Tab-separated table of C-alpha atoms and ligand atoms in Angstrom:
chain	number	residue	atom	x	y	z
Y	5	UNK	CA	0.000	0.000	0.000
Y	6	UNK	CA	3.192	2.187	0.232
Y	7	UNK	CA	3.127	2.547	3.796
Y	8	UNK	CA	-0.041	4.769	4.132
Y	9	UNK	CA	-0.981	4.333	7.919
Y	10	UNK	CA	-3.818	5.782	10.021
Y	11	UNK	CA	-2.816	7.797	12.501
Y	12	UNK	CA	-5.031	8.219	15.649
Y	13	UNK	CA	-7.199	11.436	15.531
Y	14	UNK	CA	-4.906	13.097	18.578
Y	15	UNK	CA	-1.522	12.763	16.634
Y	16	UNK	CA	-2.173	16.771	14.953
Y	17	UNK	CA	-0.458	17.375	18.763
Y	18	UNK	CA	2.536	14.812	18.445
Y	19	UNK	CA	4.518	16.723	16.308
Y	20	UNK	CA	3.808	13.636	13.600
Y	21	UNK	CA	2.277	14.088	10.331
Y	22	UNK	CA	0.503	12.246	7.390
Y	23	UNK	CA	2.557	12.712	4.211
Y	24	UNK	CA	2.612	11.610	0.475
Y	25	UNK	CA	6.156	12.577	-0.174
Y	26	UNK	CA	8.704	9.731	1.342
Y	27	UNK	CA	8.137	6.424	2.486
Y	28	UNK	CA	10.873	4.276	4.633
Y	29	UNK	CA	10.273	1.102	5.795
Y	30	UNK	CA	13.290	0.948	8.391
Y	31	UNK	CA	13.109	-3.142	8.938
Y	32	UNK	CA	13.275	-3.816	5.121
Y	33	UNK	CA	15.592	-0.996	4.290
Y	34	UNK	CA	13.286	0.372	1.839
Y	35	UNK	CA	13.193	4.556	0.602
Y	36	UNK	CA	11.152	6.014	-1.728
Y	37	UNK	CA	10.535	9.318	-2.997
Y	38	UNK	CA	6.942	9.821	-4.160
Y	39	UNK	CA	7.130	5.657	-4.842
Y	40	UNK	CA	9.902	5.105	-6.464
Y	41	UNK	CA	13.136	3.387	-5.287
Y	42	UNK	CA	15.905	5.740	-3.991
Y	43	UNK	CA	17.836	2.808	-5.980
Y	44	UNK	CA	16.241	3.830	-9.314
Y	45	UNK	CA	16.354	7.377	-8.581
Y	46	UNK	CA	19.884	7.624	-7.729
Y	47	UNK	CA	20.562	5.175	-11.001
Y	48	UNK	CA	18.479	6.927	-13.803
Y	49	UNK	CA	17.804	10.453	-12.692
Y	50	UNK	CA	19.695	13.978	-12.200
Y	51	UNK	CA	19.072	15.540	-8.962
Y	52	UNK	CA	16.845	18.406	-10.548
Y	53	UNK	CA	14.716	15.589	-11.873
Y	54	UNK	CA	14.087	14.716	-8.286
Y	55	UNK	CA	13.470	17.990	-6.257
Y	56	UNK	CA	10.760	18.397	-9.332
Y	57	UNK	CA	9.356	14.542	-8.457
Y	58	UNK	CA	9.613	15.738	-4.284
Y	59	UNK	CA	7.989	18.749	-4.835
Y	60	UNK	CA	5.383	18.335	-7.266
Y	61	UNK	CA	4.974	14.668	-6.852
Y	62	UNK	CA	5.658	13.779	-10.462
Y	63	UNK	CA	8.295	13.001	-12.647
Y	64	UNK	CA	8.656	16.029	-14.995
Y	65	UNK	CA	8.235	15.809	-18.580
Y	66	UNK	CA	11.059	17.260	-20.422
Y	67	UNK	CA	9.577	20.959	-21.424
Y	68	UNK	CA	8.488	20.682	-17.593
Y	69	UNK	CA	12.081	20.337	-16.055
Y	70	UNK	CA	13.184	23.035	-19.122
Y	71	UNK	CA	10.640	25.341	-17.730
Y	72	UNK	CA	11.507	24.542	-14.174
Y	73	UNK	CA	15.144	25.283	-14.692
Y	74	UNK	CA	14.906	28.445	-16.328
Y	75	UNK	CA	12.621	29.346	-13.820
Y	76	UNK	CA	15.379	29.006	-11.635
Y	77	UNK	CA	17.772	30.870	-13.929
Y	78	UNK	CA	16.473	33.441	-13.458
Y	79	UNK	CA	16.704	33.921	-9.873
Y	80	UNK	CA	20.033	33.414	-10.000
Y	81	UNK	CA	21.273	36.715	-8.753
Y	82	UNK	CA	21.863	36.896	-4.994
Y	83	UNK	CA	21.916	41.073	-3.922
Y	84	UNK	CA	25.373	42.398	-3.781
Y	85	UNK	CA	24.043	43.362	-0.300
Y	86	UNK	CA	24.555	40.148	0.953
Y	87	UNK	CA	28.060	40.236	0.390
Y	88	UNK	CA	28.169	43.140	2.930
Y	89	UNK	CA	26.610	40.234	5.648
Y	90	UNK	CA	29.125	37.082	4.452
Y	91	UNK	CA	31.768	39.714	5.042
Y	92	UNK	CA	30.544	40.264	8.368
Y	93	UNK	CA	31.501	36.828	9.631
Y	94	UNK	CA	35.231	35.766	10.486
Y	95	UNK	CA	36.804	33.453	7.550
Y	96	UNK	CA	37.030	30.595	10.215
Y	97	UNK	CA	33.162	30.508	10.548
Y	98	UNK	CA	31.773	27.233	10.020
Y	99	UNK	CA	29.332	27.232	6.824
Y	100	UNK	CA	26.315	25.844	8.233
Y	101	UNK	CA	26.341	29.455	10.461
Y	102	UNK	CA	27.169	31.273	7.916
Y	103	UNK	CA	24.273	29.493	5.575
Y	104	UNK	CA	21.526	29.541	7.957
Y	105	UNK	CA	22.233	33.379	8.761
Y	106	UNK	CA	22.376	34.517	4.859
Y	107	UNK	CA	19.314	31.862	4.035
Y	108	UNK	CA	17.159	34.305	6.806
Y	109	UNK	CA	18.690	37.066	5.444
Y	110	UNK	CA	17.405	36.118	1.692
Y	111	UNK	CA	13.739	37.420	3.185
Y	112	UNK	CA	15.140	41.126	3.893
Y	113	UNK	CA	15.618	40.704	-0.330
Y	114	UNK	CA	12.671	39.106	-1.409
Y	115	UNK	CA	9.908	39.938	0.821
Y	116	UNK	CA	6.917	39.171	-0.965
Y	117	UNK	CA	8.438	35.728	-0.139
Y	118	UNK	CA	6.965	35.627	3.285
Y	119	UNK	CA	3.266	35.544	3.028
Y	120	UNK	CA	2.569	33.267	0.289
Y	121	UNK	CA	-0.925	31.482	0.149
Y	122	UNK	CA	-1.236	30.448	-3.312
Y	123	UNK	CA	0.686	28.062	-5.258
Y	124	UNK	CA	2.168	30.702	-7.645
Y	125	UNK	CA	3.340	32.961	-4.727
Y	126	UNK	CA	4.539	29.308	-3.089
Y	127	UNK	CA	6.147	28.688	-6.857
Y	128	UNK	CA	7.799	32.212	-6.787
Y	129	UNK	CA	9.509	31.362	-3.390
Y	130	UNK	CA	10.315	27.976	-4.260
Y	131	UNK	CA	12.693	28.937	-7.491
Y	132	UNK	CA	14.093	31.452	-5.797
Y	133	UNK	CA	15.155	29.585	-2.804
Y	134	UNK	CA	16.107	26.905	-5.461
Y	135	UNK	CA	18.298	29.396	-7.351
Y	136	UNK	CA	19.983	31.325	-4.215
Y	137	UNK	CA	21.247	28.254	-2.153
Y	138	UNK	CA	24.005	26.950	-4.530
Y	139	UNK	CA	25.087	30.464	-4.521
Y	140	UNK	CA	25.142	31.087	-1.052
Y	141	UNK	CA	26.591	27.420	-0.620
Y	142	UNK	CA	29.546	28.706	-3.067
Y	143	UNK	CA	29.763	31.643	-1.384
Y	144	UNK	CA	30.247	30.456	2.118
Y	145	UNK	CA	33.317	27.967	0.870
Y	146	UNK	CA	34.712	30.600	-0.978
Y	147	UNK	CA	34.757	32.935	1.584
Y	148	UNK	CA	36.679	30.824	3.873
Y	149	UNK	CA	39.248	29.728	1.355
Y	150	UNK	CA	39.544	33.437	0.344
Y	151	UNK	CA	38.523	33.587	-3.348
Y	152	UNK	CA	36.678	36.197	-4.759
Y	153	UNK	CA	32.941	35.577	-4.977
Y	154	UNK	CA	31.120	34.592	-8.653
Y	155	UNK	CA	27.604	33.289	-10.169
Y	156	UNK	CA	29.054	30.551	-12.006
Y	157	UNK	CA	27.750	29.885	-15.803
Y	158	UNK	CA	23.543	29.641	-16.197
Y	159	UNK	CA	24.456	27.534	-19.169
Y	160	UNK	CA	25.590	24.467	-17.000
Y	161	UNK	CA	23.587	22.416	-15.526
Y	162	UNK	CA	22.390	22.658	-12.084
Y	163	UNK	CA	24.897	20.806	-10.510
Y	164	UNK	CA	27.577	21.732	-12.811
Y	165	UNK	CA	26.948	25.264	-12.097
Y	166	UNK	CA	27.038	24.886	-8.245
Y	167	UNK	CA	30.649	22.931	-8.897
Y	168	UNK	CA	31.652	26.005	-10.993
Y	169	UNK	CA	30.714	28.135	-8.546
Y	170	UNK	CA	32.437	25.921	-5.782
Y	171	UNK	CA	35.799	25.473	-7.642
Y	172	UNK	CA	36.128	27.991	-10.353
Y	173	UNK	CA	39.380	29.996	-10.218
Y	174	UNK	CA	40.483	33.900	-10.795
Y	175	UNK	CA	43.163	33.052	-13.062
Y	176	UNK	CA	40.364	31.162	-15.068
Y	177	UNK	CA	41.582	27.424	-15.406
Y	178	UNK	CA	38.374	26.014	-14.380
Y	179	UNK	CA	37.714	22.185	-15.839
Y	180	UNK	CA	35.790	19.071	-14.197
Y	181	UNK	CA	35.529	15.623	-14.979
Y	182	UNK	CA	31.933	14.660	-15.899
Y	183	UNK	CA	32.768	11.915	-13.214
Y	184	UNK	CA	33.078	14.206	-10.453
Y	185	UNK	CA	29.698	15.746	-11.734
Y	186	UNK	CA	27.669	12.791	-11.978
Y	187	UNK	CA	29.080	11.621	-8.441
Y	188	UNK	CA	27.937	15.010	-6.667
Y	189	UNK	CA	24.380	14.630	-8.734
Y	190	UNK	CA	23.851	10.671	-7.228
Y	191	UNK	CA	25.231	12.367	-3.500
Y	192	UNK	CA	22.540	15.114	-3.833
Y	193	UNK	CA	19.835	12.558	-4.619
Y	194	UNK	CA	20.732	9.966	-1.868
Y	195	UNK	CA	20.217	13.079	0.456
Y	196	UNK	CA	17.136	14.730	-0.653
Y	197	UNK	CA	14.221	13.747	1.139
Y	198	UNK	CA	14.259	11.399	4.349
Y	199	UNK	CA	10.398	11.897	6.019
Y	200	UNK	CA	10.216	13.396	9.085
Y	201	UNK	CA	13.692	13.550	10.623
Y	202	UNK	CA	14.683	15.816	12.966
Y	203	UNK	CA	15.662	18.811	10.322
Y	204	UNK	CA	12.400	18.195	8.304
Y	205	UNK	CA	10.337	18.200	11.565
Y	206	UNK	CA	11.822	21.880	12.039
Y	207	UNK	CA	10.941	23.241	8.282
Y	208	UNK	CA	7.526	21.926	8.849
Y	209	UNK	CA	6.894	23.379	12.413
Y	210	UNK	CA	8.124	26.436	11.838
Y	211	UNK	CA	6.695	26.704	8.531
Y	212	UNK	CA	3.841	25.953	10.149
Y	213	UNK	CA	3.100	29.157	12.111
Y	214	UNK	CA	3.063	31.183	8.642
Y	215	UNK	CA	6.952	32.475	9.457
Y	216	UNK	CA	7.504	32.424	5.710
Y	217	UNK	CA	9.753	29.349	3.258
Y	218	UNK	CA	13.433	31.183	4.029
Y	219	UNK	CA	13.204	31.315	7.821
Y	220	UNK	CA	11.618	27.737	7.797
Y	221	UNK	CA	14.429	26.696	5.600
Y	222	UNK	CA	16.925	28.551	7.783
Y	223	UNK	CA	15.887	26.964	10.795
Y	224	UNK	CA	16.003	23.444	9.153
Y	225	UNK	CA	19.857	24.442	8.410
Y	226	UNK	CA	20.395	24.657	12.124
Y	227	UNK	CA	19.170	21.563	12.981
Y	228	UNK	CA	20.638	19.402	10.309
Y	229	UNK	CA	24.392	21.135	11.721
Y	230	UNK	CA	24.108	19.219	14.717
Y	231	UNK	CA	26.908	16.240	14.843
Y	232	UNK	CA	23.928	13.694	15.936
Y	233	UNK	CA	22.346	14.502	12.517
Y	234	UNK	CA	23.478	15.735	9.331
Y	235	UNK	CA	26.956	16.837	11.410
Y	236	UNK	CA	28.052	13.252	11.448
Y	237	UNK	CA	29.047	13.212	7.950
Y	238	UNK	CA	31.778	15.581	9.318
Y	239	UNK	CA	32.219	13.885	12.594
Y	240	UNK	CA	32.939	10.482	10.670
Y	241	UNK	CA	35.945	11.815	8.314
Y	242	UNK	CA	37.052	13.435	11.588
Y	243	UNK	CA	36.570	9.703	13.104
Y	244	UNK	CA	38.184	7.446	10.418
Y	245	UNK	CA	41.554	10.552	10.869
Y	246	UNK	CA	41.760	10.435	14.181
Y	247	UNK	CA	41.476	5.773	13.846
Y	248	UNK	CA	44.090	6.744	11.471
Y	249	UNK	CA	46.426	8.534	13.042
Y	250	UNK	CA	46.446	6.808	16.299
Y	251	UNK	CA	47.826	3.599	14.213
Y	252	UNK	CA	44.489	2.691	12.205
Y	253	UNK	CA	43.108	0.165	15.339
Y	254	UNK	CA	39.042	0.461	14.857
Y	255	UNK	CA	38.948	-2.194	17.056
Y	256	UNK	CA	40.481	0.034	20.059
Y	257	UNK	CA	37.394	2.671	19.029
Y	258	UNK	CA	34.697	0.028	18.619
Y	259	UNK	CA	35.891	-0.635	22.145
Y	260	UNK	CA	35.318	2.924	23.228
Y	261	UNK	CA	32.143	3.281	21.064
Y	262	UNK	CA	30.727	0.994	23.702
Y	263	UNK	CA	31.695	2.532	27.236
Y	264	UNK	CA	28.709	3.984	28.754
Y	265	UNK	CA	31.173	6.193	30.792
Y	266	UNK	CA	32.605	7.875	27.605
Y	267	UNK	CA	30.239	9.589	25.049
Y	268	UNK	CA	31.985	8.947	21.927
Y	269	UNK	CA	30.005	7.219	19.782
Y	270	UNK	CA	30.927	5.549	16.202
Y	271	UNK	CA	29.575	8.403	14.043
Y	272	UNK	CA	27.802	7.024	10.809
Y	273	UNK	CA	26.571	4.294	12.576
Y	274	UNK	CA	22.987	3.804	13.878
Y	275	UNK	CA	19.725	5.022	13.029
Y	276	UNK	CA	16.617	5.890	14.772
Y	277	UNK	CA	13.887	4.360	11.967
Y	278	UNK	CA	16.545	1.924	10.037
Y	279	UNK	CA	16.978	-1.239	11.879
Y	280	UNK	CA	18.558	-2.883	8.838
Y	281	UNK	CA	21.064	-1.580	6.157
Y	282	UNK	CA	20.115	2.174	5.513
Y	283	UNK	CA	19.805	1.391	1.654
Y	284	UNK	CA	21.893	4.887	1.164
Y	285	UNK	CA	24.829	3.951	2.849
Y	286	UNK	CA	25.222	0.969	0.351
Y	287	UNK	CA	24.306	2.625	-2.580
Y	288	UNK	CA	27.615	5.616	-1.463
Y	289	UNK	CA	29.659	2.490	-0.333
Y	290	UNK	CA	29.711	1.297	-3.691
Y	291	UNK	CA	30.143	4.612	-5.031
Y	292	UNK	CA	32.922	5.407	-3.449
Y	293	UNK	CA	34.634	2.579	-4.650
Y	294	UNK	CA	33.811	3.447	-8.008
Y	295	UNK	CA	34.584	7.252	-7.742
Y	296	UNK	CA	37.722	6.673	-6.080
Y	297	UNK	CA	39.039	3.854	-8.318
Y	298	UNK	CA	37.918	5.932	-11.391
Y	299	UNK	CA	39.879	8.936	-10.251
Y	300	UNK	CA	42.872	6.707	-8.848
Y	301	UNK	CA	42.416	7.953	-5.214
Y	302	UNK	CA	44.285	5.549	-3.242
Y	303	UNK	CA	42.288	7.088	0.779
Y	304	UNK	CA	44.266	5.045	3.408
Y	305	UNK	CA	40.418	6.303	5.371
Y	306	UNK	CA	38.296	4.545	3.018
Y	307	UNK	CA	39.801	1.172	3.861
Y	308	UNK	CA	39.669	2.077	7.571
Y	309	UNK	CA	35.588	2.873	7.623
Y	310	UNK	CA	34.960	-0.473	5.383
Y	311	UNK	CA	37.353	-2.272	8.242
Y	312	UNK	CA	35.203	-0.509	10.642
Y	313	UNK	CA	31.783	-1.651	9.147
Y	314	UNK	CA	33.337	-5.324	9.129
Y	315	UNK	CA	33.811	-5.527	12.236
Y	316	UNK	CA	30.604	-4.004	13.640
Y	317	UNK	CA	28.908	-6.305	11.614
Y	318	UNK	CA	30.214	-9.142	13.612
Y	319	UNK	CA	30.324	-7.344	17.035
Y	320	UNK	CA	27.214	-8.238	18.974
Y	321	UNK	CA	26.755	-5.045	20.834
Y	322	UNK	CA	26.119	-3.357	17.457
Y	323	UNK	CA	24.382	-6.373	16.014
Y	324	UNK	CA	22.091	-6.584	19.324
Y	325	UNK	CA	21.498	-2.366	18.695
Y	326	UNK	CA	20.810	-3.146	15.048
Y	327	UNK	CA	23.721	-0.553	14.465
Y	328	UNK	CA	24.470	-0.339	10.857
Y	329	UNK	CA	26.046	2.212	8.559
Y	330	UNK	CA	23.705	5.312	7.892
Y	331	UNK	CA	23.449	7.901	5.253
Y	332	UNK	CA	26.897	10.082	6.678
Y	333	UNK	CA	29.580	6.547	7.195
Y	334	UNK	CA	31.064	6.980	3.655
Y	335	UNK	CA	29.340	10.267	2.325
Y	336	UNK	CA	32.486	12.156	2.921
Y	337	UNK	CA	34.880	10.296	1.693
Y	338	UNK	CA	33.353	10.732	-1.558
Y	339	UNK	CA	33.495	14.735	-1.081
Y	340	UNK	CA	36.818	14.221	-0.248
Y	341	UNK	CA	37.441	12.454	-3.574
Y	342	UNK	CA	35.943	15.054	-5.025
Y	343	UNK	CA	37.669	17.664	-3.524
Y	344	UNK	CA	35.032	19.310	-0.857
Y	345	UNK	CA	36.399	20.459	2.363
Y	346	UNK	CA	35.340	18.881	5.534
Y	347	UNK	CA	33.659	21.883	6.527
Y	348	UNK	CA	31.280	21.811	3.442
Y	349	UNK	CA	30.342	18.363	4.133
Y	350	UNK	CA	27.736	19.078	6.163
Y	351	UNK	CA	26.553	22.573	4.120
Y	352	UNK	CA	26.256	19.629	0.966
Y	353	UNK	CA	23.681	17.578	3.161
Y	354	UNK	CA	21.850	21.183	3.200
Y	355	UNK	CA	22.338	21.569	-0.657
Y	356	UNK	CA	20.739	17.878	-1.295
Y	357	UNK	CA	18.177	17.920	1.917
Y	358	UNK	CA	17.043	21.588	0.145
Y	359	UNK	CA	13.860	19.656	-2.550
Y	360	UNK	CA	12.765	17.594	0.844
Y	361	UNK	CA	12.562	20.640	3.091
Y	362	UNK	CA	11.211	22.363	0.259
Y	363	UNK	CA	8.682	19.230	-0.646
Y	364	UNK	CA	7.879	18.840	2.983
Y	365	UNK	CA	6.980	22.428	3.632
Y	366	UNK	CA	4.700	23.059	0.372
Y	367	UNK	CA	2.612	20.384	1.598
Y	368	UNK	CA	2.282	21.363	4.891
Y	369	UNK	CA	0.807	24.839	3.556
Y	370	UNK	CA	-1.327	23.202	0.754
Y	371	UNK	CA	-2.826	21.176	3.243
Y	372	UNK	CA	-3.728	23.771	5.437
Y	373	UNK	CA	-2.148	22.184	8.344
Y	374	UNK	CA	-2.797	24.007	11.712
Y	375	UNK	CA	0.008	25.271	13.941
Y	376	UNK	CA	2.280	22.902	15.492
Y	377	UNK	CA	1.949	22.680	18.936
Y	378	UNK	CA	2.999	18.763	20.278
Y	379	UNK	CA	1.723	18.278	24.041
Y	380	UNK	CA	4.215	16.604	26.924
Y	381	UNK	CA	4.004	14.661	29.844
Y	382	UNK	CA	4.183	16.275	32.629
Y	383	UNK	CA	6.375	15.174	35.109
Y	384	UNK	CA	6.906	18.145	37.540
Y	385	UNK	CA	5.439	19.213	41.083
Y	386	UNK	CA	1.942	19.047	41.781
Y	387	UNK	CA	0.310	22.283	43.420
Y	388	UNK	CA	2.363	24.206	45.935
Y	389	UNK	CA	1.515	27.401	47.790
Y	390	UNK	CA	4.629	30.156	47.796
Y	391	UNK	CA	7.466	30.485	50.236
Y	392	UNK	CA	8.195	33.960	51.129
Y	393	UNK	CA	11.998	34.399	51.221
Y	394	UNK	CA	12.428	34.406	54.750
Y	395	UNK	CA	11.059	30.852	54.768
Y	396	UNK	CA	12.981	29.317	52.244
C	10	SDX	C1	21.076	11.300	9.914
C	10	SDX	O1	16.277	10.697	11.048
C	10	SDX	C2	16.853	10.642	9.917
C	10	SDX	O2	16.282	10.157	8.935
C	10	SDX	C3	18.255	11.272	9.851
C	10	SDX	C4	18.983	11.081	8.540
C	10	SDX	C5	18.325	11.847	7.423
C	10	SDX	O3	18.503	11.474	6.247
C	10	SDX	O4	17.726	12.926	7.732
C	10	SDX	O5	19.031	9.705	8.164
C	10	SDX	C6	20.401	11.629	8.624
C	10	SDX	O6	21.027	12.093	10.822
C	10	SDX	C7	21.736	9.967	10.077
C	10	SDX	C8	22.312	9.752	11.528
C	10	SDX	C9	23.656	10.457	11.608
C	10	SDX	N1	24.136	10.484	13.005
C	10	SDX	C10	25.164	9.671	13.382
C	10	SDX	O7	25.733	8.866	12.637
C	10	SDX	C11	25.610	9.882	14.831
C	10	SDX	C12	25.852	8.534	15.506
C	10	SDX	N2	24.567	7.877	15.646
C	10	SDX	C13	23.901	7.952	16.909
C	10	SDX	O8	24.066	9.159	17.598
C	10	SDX	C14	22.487	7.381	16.883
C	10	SDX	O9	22.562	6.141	16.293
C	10	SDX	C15	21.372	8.171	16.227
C	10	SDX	C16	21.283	9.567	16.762
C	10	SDX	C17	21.558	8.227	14.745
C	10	SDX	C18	20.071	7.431	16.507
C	10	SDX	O10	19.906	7.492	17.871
C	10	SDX	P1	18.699	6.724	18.596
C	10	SDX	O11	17.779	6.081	17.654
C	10	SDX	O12	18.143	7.707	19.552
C	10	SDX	O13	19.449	5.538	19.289
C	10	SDX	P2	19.689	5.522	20.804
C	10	SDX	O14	20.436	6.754	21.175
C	10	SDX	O15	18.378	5.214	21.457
C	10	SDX	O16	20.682	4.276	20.976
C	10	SDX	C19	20.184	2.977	21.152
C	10	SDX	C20	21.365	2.199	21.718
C	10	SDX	C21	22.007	2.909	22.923
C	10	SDX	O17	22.640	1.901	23.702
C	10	SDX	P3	21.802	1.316	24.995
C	10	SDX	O18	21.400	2.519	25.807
C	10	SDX	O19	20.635	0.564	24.401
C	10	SDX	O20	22.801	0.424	25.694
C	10	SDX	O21	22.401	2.117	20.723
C	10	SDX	C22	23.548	2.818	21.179
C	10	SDX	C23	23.090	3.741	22.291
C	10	SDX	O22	24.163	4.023	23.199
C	10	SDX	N3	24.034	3.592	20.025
C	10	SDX	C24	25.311	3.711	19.682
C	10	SDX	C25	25.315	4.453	18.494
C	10	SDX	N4	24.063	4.775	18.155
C	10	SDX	C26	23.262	4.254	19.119
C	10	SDX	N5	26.440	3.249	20.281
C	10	SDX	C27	27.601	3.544	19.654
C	10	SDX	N6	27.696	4.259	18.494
C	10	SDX	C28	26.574	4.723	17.888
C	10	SDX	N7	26.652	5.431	16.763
């Protein structure tokens, strides 16, 4: 049936939600965007294609995407203005702060953004929003690594152009393998929509009280920094470094991974809904292989995380937890490979989560949905009559 369930009448104050956009089934492994397989996606589409598919719920036809991407074309331009703010923060600023701060800002530019009710105004918001991140995104890295700031080329591709924009240099000797390319288009894809996880959950609650797409989106940034979610992919390569340098023995950190006392965990492992393979993390396993191989990256930190995974697999405290490789255990060694900082890994979860939040949060407002408010237990004092001071 795809996974529709029935949810009891009360759940509109559990923070959960009915939704026609993703569908995981965590015990089989399964994802889907709009029903069909993240395997088929990731295989036969480009990662335009599929923010189109998340956020209209169809496949486009072909003068659809053309229309669709020259609708974003044309919102290309981010105001010089918000140059003034990116120069506002330190170089050593991590992205995601920087992102989440210009991605608010974007409303102080365009705000008939804000209160948009019908699906054109919605539309409007959407391309622009579309159009803006890869630019910011570009920005942000660029920033940091002290180049000067450019739109890249609206004759690429939308992926293309954001890698432009990422790596193109002054003296002009800008050139990419169509290898690297596809690779970052299959990354985007694996990450674009994941139901409602804990970033999604944000877009759609504070979308929810009317605060406008940018803000929602903004807010959705900040959650997805956090190492426990879209953070780990920077916390792993971090991992598999530090495994690395202190001699390469995972099984001295599977060791640790398992101290209650100590609070490291093994990053990129465990999930809360996938008690089974997380059918990403096999589908970038294999593609790091092949984007590594095909570029003739020998990463000493590749061979560590699959010796890692090995020996989870056969470790019974992870087995018992159902602790398998998620989305972030090899996502970044495939940046790597393809040249992206560490510090952008996480702003490149952003850049492929941005169709889902986007999906997620047009839904929300075409359904009418009312505020979010989810209830609590409460588990505080009962009544008590006040102390004065002197009786304290
Ligand atoms: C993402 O929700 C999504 O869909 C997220 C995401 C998406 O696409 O949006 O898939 C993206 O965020 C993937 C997850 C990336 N985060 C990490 O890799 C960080 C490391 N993972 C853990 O922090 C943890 O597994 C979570 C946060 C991912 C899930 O946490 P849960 O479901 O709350 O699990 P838990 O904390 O209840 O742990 C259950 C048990 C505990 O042991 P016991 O108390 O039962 O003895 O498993 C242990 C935990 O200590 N455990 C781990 C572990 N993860 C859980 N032990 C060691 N290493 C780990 N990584």
């Amino acid at each position: 049936t795809g996974g529709i369930t029935t949810l009891d009448p009360g759940y509109k104050n559990t923070g959960s939600c009915e939704s026609a956009i993703t569908f995981l089934d965590g015990e089989k492994g399964i994802l889907r965007y709009r029903g069909y397989s993240i395997e088929e996606l990731a295989d036969k589409a480009d990662f335009l294609e599929v923010a189109y598919l998340l956020i209209f719920g169809e496949l486009p036809t072909k003068g659809q995407l053309e229309k669709f991407h020259n609708d974003i074309k044309a919102q290309s331009h981010v105001d010089e203005d918000v140059k003034k703010i990116l120069d506002g923060f330190p170089k050593s600023a991590h992205p995601m702060g920087v992102l989440s701060s210009l991605t608010s800002a974007l409303v102080a530019f365009n705000p008939s953004s804000v209160n948009v009710d019908s699906e054109e105004e919605m539309y409007n918001a959407i391309v622009k929003v579309l159009a803006k991140f890869p630019v910011l995104t570009a920005w942000a890295y660029r920033k940091r690594a002290g180049l000067p700031l450019d739109y890249g080329d609206n004759s690429l591709g939308y992926v293309e152009n954001f890698h432009k924009m990422m790596f193109n240099r002054p003296n002009g000797n800008y050139s990419v393998d169509e290898k690297v390319t596809n690779a970052l288009d299959k990354l985007l894809i694996l990450h674009a929509d994941h139901e409602q996880n804990c970033s999604t959950s944000t877009v759609r609650i504070v979308g929810s009280s009317h605060a406008g797409l940018f803000v929602s989106l903004s807010a959705g940034i900040n959650a997805l920094w956090g190492p426990l979610h879209g953070g780990a992919n920077q916390a792993v390569v971090e991992m598999l470094e530090a495994i690395k340098e202190d001699g390469g023995d995972t099984h001295k950190f599977m060791e640790k991974a398992k101290d209650k006392e100590d609070p490291f965990r093994l990053m990129g492992f465990g999930h809360r809904v996938y008690k089974n393979f997380d059918p990403r993390a096999k589908i970038i396993k294999k593609a790091a292989d092949e984007v590594l191989s095909s570029l003739g990256i020998e990463d000493p930190v590749l061979d560590i995380a699959k010796g890692l995974e090995k020996e989870a697999l056969e470790d019974s405290y992870f087995v018992d937890r159902k602790l398998y490789p998620n989305v972030d255990f090899y996502s970044g060694i495939i940046y790597r490979a393809l040249g992206i900082p560490v510090e952008m890994f996480t702003p490149m979860f952003a850049l492929g989560r941005l169709p889902g939040w986007i999906a997620q949060w047009r839904e929300m407002r075409l359904r009418k949905e009312p505020i979010g408010r989810p209830r609590q237990v409460y588990i505080g004092e009962t009544h008590r009559d006040f102390k004065s001071i002197e009786k304290r």
